[in-house]
CSV table of C-alpha atoms in Angstrom, one decimal:
chain,number,residue,atom,x,y,z
A,1436,GLY,CA,49.6,-122.6,85.0
A,1437,THR,CA,48.6,-125.5,87.2
A,1438,ARG,CA,52.2,-126.1,88.3
A,1439,GLY,CA,51.5,-129.8,88.7
A,1440,ARG,CA,48.4,-129.5,90.8
A,1441,SER,CA,45.7,-132.1,90.4
A,1442,PRO,CA,42.3,-131.2,89.0
A,1443,GLU,CA,40.9,-131.9,92.5
A,1444,VAL,CA,43.3,-129.4,94.1
A,1445,LEU,CA,42.5,-126.8,91.5
A,1446,ALA,CA,38.8,-127.3,92.0
A,1447,ALA,CA,39.3,-126.9,95.8
A,1448,GLU,CA,41.3,-123.7,95.3
A,1449,ALA,CA,38.7,-122.3,93.0
A,1450,GLU,CA,35.9,-123.0,95.5
A,1451,LYS,CA,37.9,-121.5,98.3
A,1452,SER,CA,38.4,-118.3,96.2
A,1453,ARG,CA,34.7,-118.2,95.3
A,1454,LEU,CA,33.7,-118.5,98.9
A,1455,SER,CA,36.1,-115.9,100.1
A,1456,GLN,CA,34.8,-113.5,97.5
A,1457,ALA,CA,31.2,-114.2,98.7
A,1458,TRP,CA,32.1,-113.0,102.2
A,1459,ARG,CA,33.5,-109.7,101.1
A,1460,SER,CA,31.5,-106.6,101.9
A,1461,PRO,CA,31.1,-103.6,99.6
A,1462,THR,CA,33.4,-101.7,101.9
A,1463,ASP,CA,36.1,-104.3,101.3
A,1464,ASP,CA,36.1,-103.4,97.6
A,1465,ILE,CA,36.2,-99.7,98.4
A,1466,GLU,CA,39.1,-100.1,100.8
A,1467,ASP,CA,41.0,-102.1,98.1
A,1468,PHE,CA,40.3,-99.3,95.6
A,1469,ILE,CA,41.5,-96.6,98.1
A,1470,ARG,CA,44.7,-98.5,98.8
A,1471,GLN,CA,45.5,-98.7,95.0
A,1472,GLY,CA,45.9,-94.9,94.8
A,1473,PRO,CA,49.4,-93.6,94.4
A,1474,LEU,CA,49.1,-91.0,97.2
A,1475,TYR,CA,47.7,-93.5,99.7
A,1476,GLN,CA,51.1,-95.1,100.3
A,1477,ARG,CA,53.1,-91.9,100.0
A,1478,LEU,CA,51.0,-89.5,102.1
A,1479,LEU,CA,49.4,-91.8,104.6
A,1480,LEU,CA,52.6,-93.5,105.6
A,1481,ILE,CA,53.3,-90.8,108.1
A,1482,CYS,CA,49.9,-90.7,109.6
A,1483,PRO,CA,47.3,-93.3,110.4
A,1484,ALA,CA,44.8,-94.0,107.7
A,1485,PRO,CA,41.3,-93.0,108.7
A,1486,ALA,CA,38.6,-95.7,109.1
A,1487,ILE,CA,36.6,-96.6,106.1
A,1488,ALA,CA,33.6,-94.8,107.6
A,1489,GLU,CA,35.4,-91.5,107.6
A,1490,TRP,CA,36.5,-92.1,104.0
A,1491,MET,CA,32.9,-92.7,103.0
A,1492,ASP,CA,31.7,-89.7,105.0
A,1493,LYS,CA,34.2,-87.3,103.4
A,1494,ALA,CA,33.5,-88.9,100.0
A,1495,GLN,CA,29.8,-88.2,100.4
A,1496,ALA,CA,30.6,-84.5,101.1
A,1497,ILE,CA,32.8,-84.3,98.0
A,1498,ALA,CA,30.3,-86.1,95.9
A,1499,GLU,CA,27.5,-83.7,96.9
A,1500,GLN,CA,29.7,-80.7,96.0
A,1501,LEU,CA,30.6,-82.2,92.7
A,1502,ARG,CA,27.1,-83.4,92.1
A,1503,VAL,CA,28.1,-87.0,91.7
A,1504,GLY,CA,25.2,-89.3,92.3
A,1505,THR,CA,27.1,-92.0,94.2
A,1506,ILE,CA,30.1,-92.5,96.4
A,1507,LEU,CA,30.8,-96.1,95.3
A,1508,PRO,CA,33.9,-96.0,93.0
A,1509,GLN,CA,32.6,-98.9,90.9
A,1510,GLU,CA,29.5,-96.9,90.0
A,1511,MET,CA,31.3,-93.6,89.2
A,1512,GLU,CA,33.1,-92.5,86.1
A,1513,GLU,CA,36.7,-93.9,86.5
A,1514,GLN,CA,38.4,-90.5,86.4
A,1515,MET,CA,36.0,-89.1,89.1
A,1516,SER,CA,36.5,-92.0,91.4
A,1517,LYS,CA,40.2,-91.7,91.1
A,1518,ARG,CA,40.1,-87.9,91.8
A,1519,ILE,CA,37.9,-88.4,94.9
A,1520,TYR,CA,39.6,-91.5,96.4
A,1521,HIS,CA,43.1,-91.2,95.0
A,1522,LEU,CA,43.7,-87.4,95.1
A,1523,TYR,CA,41.2,-85.3,97.2
A,1524,LEU,CA,40.8,-87.6,100.2
A,1525,PRO,CA,44.4,-88.7,100.7
A,1526,LEU,CA,45.5,-85.0,100.3
A,1527,TYR,CA,42.9,-83.9,102.8
A,1528,PHE,CA,43.7,-86.5,105.4
A,1529,TRP,CA,47.4,-85.8,105.1
A,1530,MET,CA,46.9,-82.0,105.4
A,1531,ARG,CA,44.6,-82.4,108.3
A,1532,HIS,CA,47.1,-84.7,110.1
A,1533,GLN,CA,49.9,-82.1,109.4
A,1534,ALA,CA,47.7,-79.3,110.7
A,1535,LEU,CA,46.8,-81.2,113.9
A,1536,GLU,CA,50.5,-82.1,114.5
A,1537,ARG,CA,51.6,-78.4,114.0
A,1538,ARG,CA,48.7,-77.2,116.2
A,1539,SER,CA,49.6,-79.6,119.0
A,1540,SER,CA,53.3,-78.8,118.9
A,1541,ARG,CA,52.8,-75.0,119.2
A,1542,SER,CA,52.1,-73.3,122.5
A,1543,HIS,CA,50.8,-70.1,120.9
A,1544,GLY,CA,48.8,-71.5,118.0
A,1545,GLY,CA,49.2,-69.8,114.6
A,1546,ALA,CA,48.4,-70.6,111.0
A,1547,VAL,CA,49.5,-73.7,109.1
A,1548,VAL,CA,50.2,-72.8,105.5
A,1549,PHE,CA,50.1,-75.3,102.6
A,1550,GLY,CA,51.0,-74.5,99.0
A,1551,ILE,CA,49.7,-76.4,96.1
A,1552,SER,CA,51.3,-75.9,92.7
A,1553,ALA,CA,50.0,-77.6,89.6
A,1554,PRO,CA,49.8,-77.0,85.9
A,1555,GLN,CA,46.9,-75.1,84.3
A,1556,GLY,CA,43.8,-77.3,84.1
A,1557,PHE,CA,44.7,-79.5,87.0
A,1558,GLY,CA,41.8,-78.3,89.1
A,1559,LYS,CA,43.5,-76.2,91.8
A,1560,THR,CA,40.4,-74.1,92.3
A,1561,THR,CA,38.1,-77.1,92.6
A,1562,THR,CA,40.6,-78.8,94.9
A,1563,MET,CA,40.7,-75.7,97.2
A,1564,GLN,CA,36.9,-75.5,97.3
A,1565,LEU,CA,36.6,-79.1,98.3
A,1566,LEU,CA,39.4,-78.9,100.9
A,1567,GLU,CA,37.8,-75.8,102.3
A,1568,ALA,CA,34.5,-77.5,102.7
A,1569,LEU,CA,36.1,-80.6,104.4
A,1570,PHE,CA,38.3,-78.5,106.8
A,1571,VAL,CA,35.4,-76.2,107.8
A,1572,ALA,CA,33.1,-79.2,108.4
A,1573,ASP,CA,35.9,-80.5,110.7
A,1574,GLY,CA,36.0,-77.2,112.6
A,1575,PHE,CA,39.1,-75.7,111.1
A,1576,ASN,CA,39.5,-72.2,109.8
A,1577,PHE,CA,40.5,-72.3,106.2
A,1578,GLN,CA,41.6,-69.6,103.7
A,1579,ALA,CA,42.6,-70.2,100.1
A,1580,VAL,CA,44.7,-67.6,98.3
A,1581,SER,CA,44.9,-68.0,94.5
A,1582,ILE,CA,47.8,-66.6,92.6
A,1583,ASP,CA,46.4,-67.8,89.2
A,1584,ASP,CA,45.8,-64.3,88.1
A,1585,PHE,CA,49.2,-62.8,88.9
A,1586,TYR,CA,51.4,-62.7,85.9
A,1587,LEU,CA,54.5,-60.9,84.8
A,1588,PRO,CA,53.9,-58.1,82.4
A,1589,ALA,CA,54.5,-59.2,78.8
A,1590,THR,CA,57.8,-57.2,78.6
A,1591,TRP,CA,59.2,-59.0,81.7
A,1592,GLN,CA,58.1,-62.4,80.2
A,1593,GLU,CA,60.0,-61.6,77.1
A,1594,GLU,CA,63.1,-60.8,79.1
A,1595,VAL,CA,62.8,-64.0,81.0
A,1596,ALA,CA,62.4,-66.0,77.8
A,1597,ASN,CA,65.6,-64.5,76.3
């Protein structure tokens, strides 16, 4: 509603809004999109969020691997833009931060191990391939171990079910 504002005040507010939108850069829209992701607030609260240039650089690497023709979220299929900017990149930045923190707190080095558990069809293998490419590009050693193909024998599954 207008909440008692005069037509002149409403027109001035509309013009101010239009002008502020005109001064927005394309990266402003991308940053807004990134911040809307559910993992952004959860994972990146404990580590500094990377600069937009790094988001774009890493998005480019992912887009190339996935054969996506653009890195602009507004030009991608919605699900793809969300997977890149709301899942893969926040996860990567958080994991990298954790690895660097662990590395700096250890005098003797050692491996940092992460586990990812998700339902069938989530894209664990794709996620691991993308994370590996990003970590290797940043100079980390990375090894993924899949346990997708380890199952209980049928007789043991029946026991567990009963």
